[in-house]
Amino acid sequence: MKDPYDRRIGELEPLIPLAGVPWDWSTAGRPGARFAPSAVRTELYSLTPLSEDLGELRWGFDDMGDVDIVGGDIVETGRRVVEASRHVMEVAMSRGVPAVFIGGDHSITNWTSRPFVERGASLVVLDAHYDIRKLAEGVTSGSWLRELVEATKVKALVVGVSEYANPPYAPSRAKELGVDIISRVELLKDFKSSLERLKSLVAGSKVYLSIDMDHLAQAFAPGVNSPTPLGMTPFESMSVIDVITSSAKVVGIDVVEVVPGVDATGSTPRLAAALLLRAVQGSLASTNVK
Amino acid sequence: MKDPYDRRIGELEPLIPLAGVPWDWSTAGRPGARFAPSAVRTELYSLTPLSEDLGELRWGFDDMGDVDIVGGDIVETGRRVVEASRHVMEVAMSRGVPAVFIGGDHSITNWTSRPFVERGASLVVLDAHYDIRKLAEGVTSGSWLRELVEATKVKALVVGVSEYANPPYAPSRAKELGVDIISRVELLKDFKSSLERLKSLVAGSKVYLSIDMDHLAQAFAPGVNSPTPLGMTPFESMSVIDVITSSAKVVGIDVVEVVPGVDATGSTPRLAAALLLRAVQGSLASTNVK
Amino acid sequence: MKDPYDRRIGELEPLIPLAGVPWDWSTAGRPGARFAPSAVRTELYSLTPLSEDLGELRWGFDDMGDVDIVGGDIVETGRRVVEASRHVMEVAMSRGVPAVFIGGDHSITNWTSRPFVERGASLVVLDAHYDIRKLAEGVTSGSWLRELVEATKVKALVVGVSEYANPPYAPSRAKELGVDIISRVELLKDFKSSLERLKSLVAGSKVYLSIDMDHLAQAFAPGVNSPTPLGMTPFESMSVIDVITSSAKVVGIDVVEVVPGVDATGSTPRLAAALLLRAVQGSLASTNVK
Amino acid sequence: MKDPYDRRIGELEPLIPLAGVPWDWSTAGRPGARFAPSAVRTELYSLTPLSEDLGELRWGFDDMGDVDIVGGDIVETGRRVVEASRHVMEVAMSRGVPAVFIGGDHSITNWTSRPFVERGASLVVLDAHYDIRKLAEGVTSGSWLRELVEATKVKALVVGVSEYANPPYAPSRAKELGVDIISRVELLKDFKSSLERLKSLVAGSKVYLSIDMDHLAQAFAPGVNSPTPLGMTPFESMSVIDVITSSAKVVGIDVVEVVPGVDATGSTPRLAAALLLRAVQGSLASTNVK
Amino acid sequence: MKDPYDRRIGELEPLIPLAGVPWDWSTAGRPGARFAPSAVRTELYSLTPLSEDLGELRWGFDDMGDVDIVGGDIVETGRRVVEASRHVMEVAMSRGVPAVFIGGDHSITNWTSRPFVERGASLVVLDAHYDIRKLAEGVTSGSWLRELVEATKVKALVVGVSEYANPPYAPSRAKELGVDIISRVELLKDFKSSLERLKSLVAGSKVYLSIDMDHLAQAFAPGVNSPTPLGMTPFESMSVIDVITSSAKVVGIDVVEVVPGVDATGSTPRLAAALLLRAVQGSLASTNVK
Amino acid sequence: MKDPYDRRIGELEPLIPLAGVPWDWSTAGRPGARFAPSAVRTELYSLTPLSEDLGELRWGFDDMGDVDIVGGDIVETGRRVVEASRHVMEVAMSRGVPAVFIGGDHSITNWTSRPFVERGASLVVLDAHYDIRKLAEGVTSGSWLRELVEATKVKALVVGVSEYANPPYAPSRAKELGVDIISRVELLKDFKSSLERLKSLVAGSKVYLSIDMDHLAQAFAPGVNSPTPLGMTPFESMSVIDVITSSAKVVGIDVVEVVPGVDATGSTPRLAAALLLRAVQGSLASTNVK
């Protein structure tokens, strides 16, 4: 089909820097997020730039490819991802747009967000999990936030932590770490008030936004490392994202934990792409780069 | 199991004329809607006639079989479908009930709705897409509404157009064509007001209702040509359909774009059947044919 | 991964007695619920004990294994299940906690609930179906509630009966039997008022709660005997369960009709486990066993 | 597509009597064979009548529908199936053609074959299992052959019994019962000699042939109650069937244990239909009814 | 993983011209072969160049992209494909290598093979079907060979025609058209003699080889328009291909009828790629281009 | 079902020591073999002990659980696995039976086989790959054999290396390392001679047998890290295994590279279990432990 006036995201003039981070060697559950950068890109670039309320997106992604990770080597990979992220951030800043990353398991955010945190950004995470574990042995994508906060004292907020998905010590440790929480149950009981609280928590700040796709209920996001039975709906996510992008200055965005191989319908990468694009367009809209 | 007082839709006295249109040669994306008339019928006829608020449906479908389409030949097929639709419409009118069609890709509505439009019906479409493309070359099920409006000047309304699923020129061209839009985002932001606006747009008119199953989010309707990540919920659809059938006089109904082969669980044909039945029963209720 | 302070439900001190009932020989539709006790347990025991609003669950399940059913022999199996249920109930009563059963098709509730009904419990059922059929021949999991009510005169309430899924005589027969109904449509039209009505119906009573997973829309619970196109959302279920456990004294809980073999993603057993755990924790919270 | 000289099995002049037996209440493993008569028929009737070596099949199936089984009631169902089979057999005999049955689980052969056995037919079974269990309790589709032989003293041969799929006592009990065995391993080690032995065992006799689809390796027949990792190939099956139909007089044929719901690709019903048709055509060829 | 001495087909020096033909509007059955050029390429280019008996392949594919087909327009598309094929052929001839095409449904071979046939090539087709239908109305990918032979009088041989998959008139019409047949049954009964006959039929001739993936049994090639229950094994295919490439001069090769969307495991594109590569390497080996 | 004389492998008296190694952090392709020890055990323990030619297996597995691996830490994990393997080997030797390991990706064999190699065992590997890569960076399960041979000078034979699945340098490097090869093509061209050569290569030696499930064609083993389009059949595997167990003294056996999550039908773990059991029983038979 040839529609001469159609446009796809992949055809727009490149502006927003984007990098993939195909690392999933920190996963304790179902691995496979290493294939997400490729799967999410395919969906992202075939979307059109028309939003019904935000209007037409004029700019596309400046795809810097995947970070050259070293499978199995967490130290060297971490070093390279932080370095790459710094470069992506600088390009983004010079253009006045957010930087975008596609994981990978959630441990990558400990690397991708570092340069932003060092520059004063706080963290907002959509996630069913607190990700503040401390292991005696082995790996997990569920400890990165604790490590990040301990290392940088960054102000962090997690939206969507879900029932029966976190260790019992999570709330008290979050409090110790100074991590704010808006739980999935809180959103369910009074969505409007929760959004108000969200707004007050992020208003005016510089934010790195991390979207772990398992914050969604498994019916909407079956293709993740650890599916969430009572997670959020994508409609709630969209509202949450809108509040963040319109109240804060979003400087970096990632989407993580998509495992394409366990989602035969391809719906999880497609939804990841749509939510990511909404976040990007909302961020641009609020910084007047349209 | 033998429950002597059970009833299935397929066992009721036939009254509402129904025809299948197994055409999907206009599809640019994932073809396979040619198998939908069979799959949707199976589900439809095994439903029971009990609604909890509309009561018991007394009448069943007068199944006129599938239109004898000619695979690959759009001109001859179009001719035959329009002719068949005229016959189905006349039977329906003589009985004071709506006519029902099961597609096929969405291009069939350009044919099935013609006789109704000629008799003064306006069009209401549930769809994630505007379907007002103009191609330089090739085929698409995304241009039929433009063709129909240009040919007939019919008044049309599309409910549910979705984010990042339409070409950037869609809103302005819709305006030029006089096509009204209630977007998915508008429904999300204020469902009640949107329904009010819907009501005011359709109240008192004679309506041909076309249900493209991709107006639903992909978690609810995975089995379509082009799945929609941020589409509507079936609960919203039901309310939208209820407003239409109770405010307008619905004279024709179709359900299109179901692709059974890409939905291993069979949920899309099943949901298509349930929404179709709701639309039919609502229409009968408001015309006092129960 | 080793997180020394993590806890899973399967590791907690056993208190709440639980039994599986792998019987599905009463199914007229898609059999396979015989495999549910194993599948639901796996998910249940791997959940963590942290709820965001109910806090940490301190006690786990005292797993009494599966009832030793006799495949194909409904009389002997019924006898054994009633006997086993009586034992489970007595243990539960002696500990001041609810008893838990994992089916099986829904016909098992006619057996598992008997001892509770004899002790004065009323019945609350989450179900897309009335389950009050009377067959001329053959088997069904859709007649157990009629049999139970006729035999025991128990007070019963069914929440979630869905469109086009029940025989036309259902509402009038329910009235004759004295079975109360809160339909899926009623919940959809005015959720808040419906919950109020639910509360008034169950407040202060002793309740056996039966959760048929087909009360959920098929997008959320594809792995059931008979999928429901317009069923409830798990978020609505959670609210309904919360109202029941906080208003009534829940003495027995079952979850039934999960068919693992038709749900390739495993989402139905996982959701069944989460809703079951919410019901258990809510019941304990309201009886001060935390 | 309209090819005026094409022919499908479902369009041929009906001659060979065929009945479905949708019973699977004797299954201890994965139930669902109740849906096989419908699924296998769909595939069977869409095949064409052209064999490359047997030529064109001139006659089609005289479909007598499904036996009116009583779900869950093994005694009454058995009575009805035997009665129906007797009728089908008589029609078949009067026409000089084999009778055909589509199960159901394998226990149906104990009923469908009875009238044939009483008339002197011996039994040849393609199966990964001996089906000569004796249960202390419960049901199985793995005991029917023992019951049949004990009741009728019929001469029986099982071809394809597979590794690690049968109880240790199977070979000695088979010997006691006088049941001959050609194992899957024997076929593997020397296919030609095995076929010779098969020929000598069946030559000149009147045979009821029962095809349990689990005699095939799971890669070829995934949709069965109990998949067989090291089973036969369909190419070996075809040769085995050819030897039987060309050496013996085949008077009855069944195909059993197809479970459509666990085979998303539909390959098992399709292969069942093709092997069944080969057996039928071979039988007709050797009795000069072409 | 970085293995500096590894090589993939996609990394070799481009020599063999290759074009995709994403046309499936002639399909009467399950459409979707329009997605095959992309899916087969992905698999093909990730294979390594090492054969255990043919040695290392030194040359890769000179990918000319997909022919710019016009969806739905068979006349214009045919014109373009023939023209493109002529160009591809000329490039191939100038380099002394075979030309390669990836369909699309089988009707494309009527276009891609034309320039080769005009230059004196005969046709060898691996296919479960004769593809010599004549329709009264509609489209099919099962008539192209008749059209081609009638138009060009080309000498053609079909290997692998399968049981119950062809219209009854097929053998006699093939004879009239002068099309030779080696059936799947013939291969099964005496593989060695069949290969001898194949060799004698193709020896010394210039051949265009068309591989329809449905010549394979459905267990090996589930992802095709029309799956074949008793088709060939890929091991037989490999031997057949080896005989052809070593006895004849293969000047053009296509692989058709892969429908990626109905093969969740991706095995059909992967096998198509491997057989295609074997055919290419065998052709090069016999023309001393290694 | 209760068959009092039935026996399952999981019920036999434990004798053959078995350990799981849930490590897949060396996988460059599709990870997920960490879930194989659990999945293969389930299938293995539900098989029966009856072989049609080897007779009844009298002894079961002495399950020592999974080695306590440290996710992500290859050095510590390697240390633990070697240590555990040494213990398992000593138990096996003291009982005169082979030791059994269930991986994990293929890199585990570098650890599990070490103690056996140190005691003089040679290695026989069923594999589509040579596994003798040398990486510049990153991880792979395709280098372990080179590492093992370089470290220990062990005599090794790989059976089943497949077309287009190995780097071009593989044959020459194998020669340098002294690794013998019987390729998949060689088996295809002359199975009988290949088995003779196999026999001559292994006769009389002490052998550690490693079964990588990807040596099988993808139709038989879809659930592996890297599926093989033209791999072996399980029937060929069985013959190969029989030659090895009857000609050599098999002291250790592993089965690796099963990825349960990408095989919805569960056929790969089931086939892995059956081939493993055949290898174990064959080994016992030849050492007179029955």
XYZ file of N, CA and C in Angstrom, chain D residues 28 30 130 133-140 161-171 173 181 183-185 188-189 217-220 222 227-233 262, chain F residues 1-9 46-57 219-220 234-235 238-239 242 265-268 270-271 273-275 277-279 281-282:
252
model
N -8.060 -40.838 31.880
C -7.389 -40.454 33.126
C -6.440 -39.280 32.884
N -5.265 -36.307 29.759
C -5.806 -35.041 29.269
C -7.107 -35.285 28.519
N -0.644 -50.870 25.427
C -1.294 -52.191 25.387
C -2.795 -52.093 25.700
N -4.805 -52.577 31.114
C -4.724 -52.335 32.556
C -5.941 -52.915 33.273
N -5.782 -53.109 34.596
C -6.914 -53.448 35.453
C -6.831 -52.504 36.645
N -7.821 -51.660 36.798
C -7.762 -50.637 37.839
C -8.383 -51.114 39.147
N -7.844 -50.607 40.233
C -8.472 -50.808 41.538
C -9.576 -49.776 41.735
N -9.441 -48.668 41.048
C -10.356 -47.551 41.263
C -10.162 -46.532 40.146
N -11.235 -45.873 39.774
C -11.136 -44.797 38.797
C -11.325 -45.285 37.372
N -11.049 -44.386 36.430
C -11.279 -44.686 35.022
C -9.981 -44.552 34.234
N -9.948 -45.182 33.087
C -8.823 -45.076 32.172
C -9.293 -45.511 30.794
N 3.375 -50.517 20.187
C 3.535 -50.228 21.619
C 4.929 -49.653 21.841
N 4.990 -48.625 22.646
C 6.174 -47.764 22.657
C 6.949 -47.866 23.966
N 8.194 -47.385 23.924
C 9.084 -47.413 25.081
C 8.556 -46.563 26.230
N 8.658 -47.098 27.437
C 8.433 -46.326 28.668
C 7.022 -45.742 28.768
N 6.058 -46.419 28.116
C 4.696 -45.916 28.087
C 3.691 -46.933 28.635
N 4.190 -48.086 29.093
C 3.289 -49.148 29.530
C 3.745 -49.727 30.858
N 2.807 -50.278 31.634
C 3.182 -50.864 32.921
C 4.055 -52.105 32.711
N 4.903 -52.393 33.672
C 5.880 -53.477 33.489
C 5.240 -54.848 33.242
N 4.013 -55.030 33.719
C 3.399 -56.350 33.556
C 2.796 -56.549 32.169
N 2.844 -55.521 31.321
C 2.109 -55.553 30.055
C 2.463 -56.756 29.165
N 3.747 -57.014 28.911
C 4.055 -58.117 28.001
C 3.549 -59.473 28.508
N 1.086 -60.063 30.644
C -0.373 -60.127 30.617
C -0.901 -60.262 29.180
N 1.783 -58.775 19.753
C 2.387 -57.442 19.819
C 3.454 -57.291 18.729
N 6.050 -54.350 18.409
C 6.373 -53.103 19.127
C 6.978 -52.062 18.203
N 6.993 -50.809 18.678
C 7.614 -49.708 17.943
C 9.102 -49.986 17.737
N 9.728 -50.563 18.738
C 11.150 -50.883 18.623
C 11.385 -51.945 17.559
N 11.287 -50.390 14.283
C 12.449 -49.540 14.078
C 13.663 -50.361 13.676
N 13.792 -51.507 14.297
C 15.002 -52.296 14.068
C 14.974 -53.007 12.724
N 4.626 -40.610 16.871
C 5.499 -39.741 17.665
C 4.837 -38.379 17.832
N 5.100 -37.766 18.979
C 4.440 -36.518 19.346
C 4.670 -35.385 18.349
N 5.782 -35.423 17.616
C 6.017 -34.370 16.624
C 4.962 -34.440 15.527
N 4.432 -35.629 15.257
C 3.423 -35.799 14.214
C 2.006 -35.724 14.782
N 0.760 -34.186 18.090
C 0.811 -33.537 19.401
C -0.548 -33.518 20.099
N 0.853 -37.860 24.711
C 1.799 -37.817 23.586
C 2.969 -38.803 23.758
N 3.463 -39.307 22.648
C 4.449 -40.386 22.639
C 5.779 -39.889 22.094
N 6.814 -39.812 22.942
C 8.063 -39.211 22.465
C 8.752 -40.016 21.364
N 8.707 -41.331 21.442
C 9.437 -42.151 20.469
C 8.489 -42.984 19.607
N 7.302 -42.452 19.322
C 6.303 -43.187 18.550
C 6.643 -43.342 17.077
N 5.697 -43.864 16.338
C 5.898 -44.149 14.922
C 5.803 -42.882 14.067
N 6.271 -42.980 12.828
C 6.066 -41.889 11.874
C 4.799 -42.195 11.071
N -5.627 -29.337 22.395
C -4.228 -29.188 22.772
C -3.303 -29.185 21.556
N -6.776 -42.472 38.461
C -6.697 -43.886 38.086
C -5.733 -44.620 39.024
N -6.128 -45.756 39.490
C -5.229 -46.533 40.352
C -5.018 -47.925 39.793
N -3.816 -48.109 39.237
C -3.442 -49.415 38.714
C -2.386 -49.948 39.676
N -2.756 -50.877 40.550
C -1.841 -51.257 41.636
C -0.518 -51.850 41.156
N -0.493 -52.373 39.923
C 0.749 -52.975 39.442
C 1.515 -52.087 38.472
N 1.010 -50.883 38.257
C 1.737 -49.920 37.449
C 2.970 -49.464 38.235
N 3.975 -49.027 37.531
C 5.145 -48.426 38.175
C 5.597 -47.255 37.317
N 6.001 -46.162 37.972
C 6.611 -45.051 37.280
C 8.070 -44.933 37.707
N 8.884 -44.357 36.843
C 10.313 -44.204 37.143
C 10.506 -43.523 38.495
N 7.656 -39.601 35.357
C 6.325 -40.113 35.039
C 6.359 -41.167 33.922
N 7.518 -41.425 33.360
C 7.639 -42.542 32.406
C 7.518 -43.864 33.171
N 7.198 -44.929 32.442
C 7.182 -46.261 33.077
C 8.496 -46.965 32.779
N 8.816 -48.008 33.517
C 10.126 -48.649 33.348
C 10.164 -49.745 32.284
N 9.194 -49.801 31.390
C 9.152 -50.917 30.439
C 9.704 -50.531 29.067
N 10.793 -51.172 28.699
C 11.277 -51.107 27.322
C 10.891 -52.405 26.631
N 10.561 -52.288 25.337
C 10.109 -53.484 24.624
C 11.253 -54.423 24.262
N 12.471 -53.890 24.153
C 13.580 -54.805 23.844
C 14.575 -54.934 24.988
N 14.664 -53.930 25.830
C 15.606 -54.015 26.951
C 14.935 -54.562 28.211
N 13.641 -54.708 28.185
C 12.924 -55.262 29.328
C 12.599 -54.227 30.390
N 12.355 -54.692 31.598
C 11.939 -53.793 32.679
C 13.156 -53.222 33.403
N 13.114 -51.929 33.596
C 14.170 -51.286 34.378
C 13.814 -51.454 35.858
N 11.596 -30.021 14.301
C 10.243 -30.570 14.405
C 10.130 -31.493 15.614
N 11.228 -32.129 15.981
C 11.223 -33.039 17.127
C 11.641 -32.337 18.413
N 14.673 -38.553 16.219
C 14.881 -39.275 17.484
C 15.091 -40.773 17.276
N 14.688 -41.249 16.108
C 14.853 -42.682 15.825
C 16.316 -42.965 15.516
N 18.170 -42.791 18.818
C 18.016 -43.995 19.623
C 19.005 -45.058 19.156
N 19.158 -45.197 17.855
C 20.116 -46.174 17.343
C 21.543 -45.786 17.699
N 22.062 -46.531 21.298
C 22.169 -47.983 21.511
C 23.564 -48.500 21.148
N 4.220 -27.147 23.761
C 3.624 -28.487 23.847
C 4.355 -29.378 24.846
N 5.493 -28.931 25.340
C 6.232 -29.762 26.296
C 6.909 -30.956 25.672
N 7.014 -30.989 24.347
C 7.533 -32.203 23.728
C 9.045 -32.355 23.904
N 9.768 -31.256 24.001
C 11.224 -31.372 24.102
C 11.656 -31.978 25.439
N 9.946 -33.958 27.240
C 9.473 -35.345 27.222
C 10.402 -36.236 26.405
N 10.827 -35.726 25.260
C 11.739 -36.501 24.425
C 13.110 -36.598 25.083
N 13.691 -36.729 28.218
C 13.554 -37.738 29.269
C 13.610 -39.147 28.687
N 12.936 -39.367 27.560
C 12.890 -40.711 26.968
C 14.266 -41.130 26.447
N 14.968 -40.215 25.783
C 16.301 -40.565 25.269
C 17.279 -40.783 26.420
N 16.521 -41.851 29.379
C 16.198 -43.126 30.023
C 16.718 -44.294 29.186
N 16.580 -44.160 27.873
C 17.115 -45.196 26.986
C 18.627 -45.337 27.189
N 19.323 -44.214 27.277
C 20.774 -44.250 27.466
C 21.126 -44.889 28.800
N 19.232 -47.004 30.605
C 18.906 -48.432 30.637
C 19.889 -49.238 29.791
N 20.268 -48.689 28.650
C 21.257 -49.370 27.813
C 22.575 -49.535 28.544
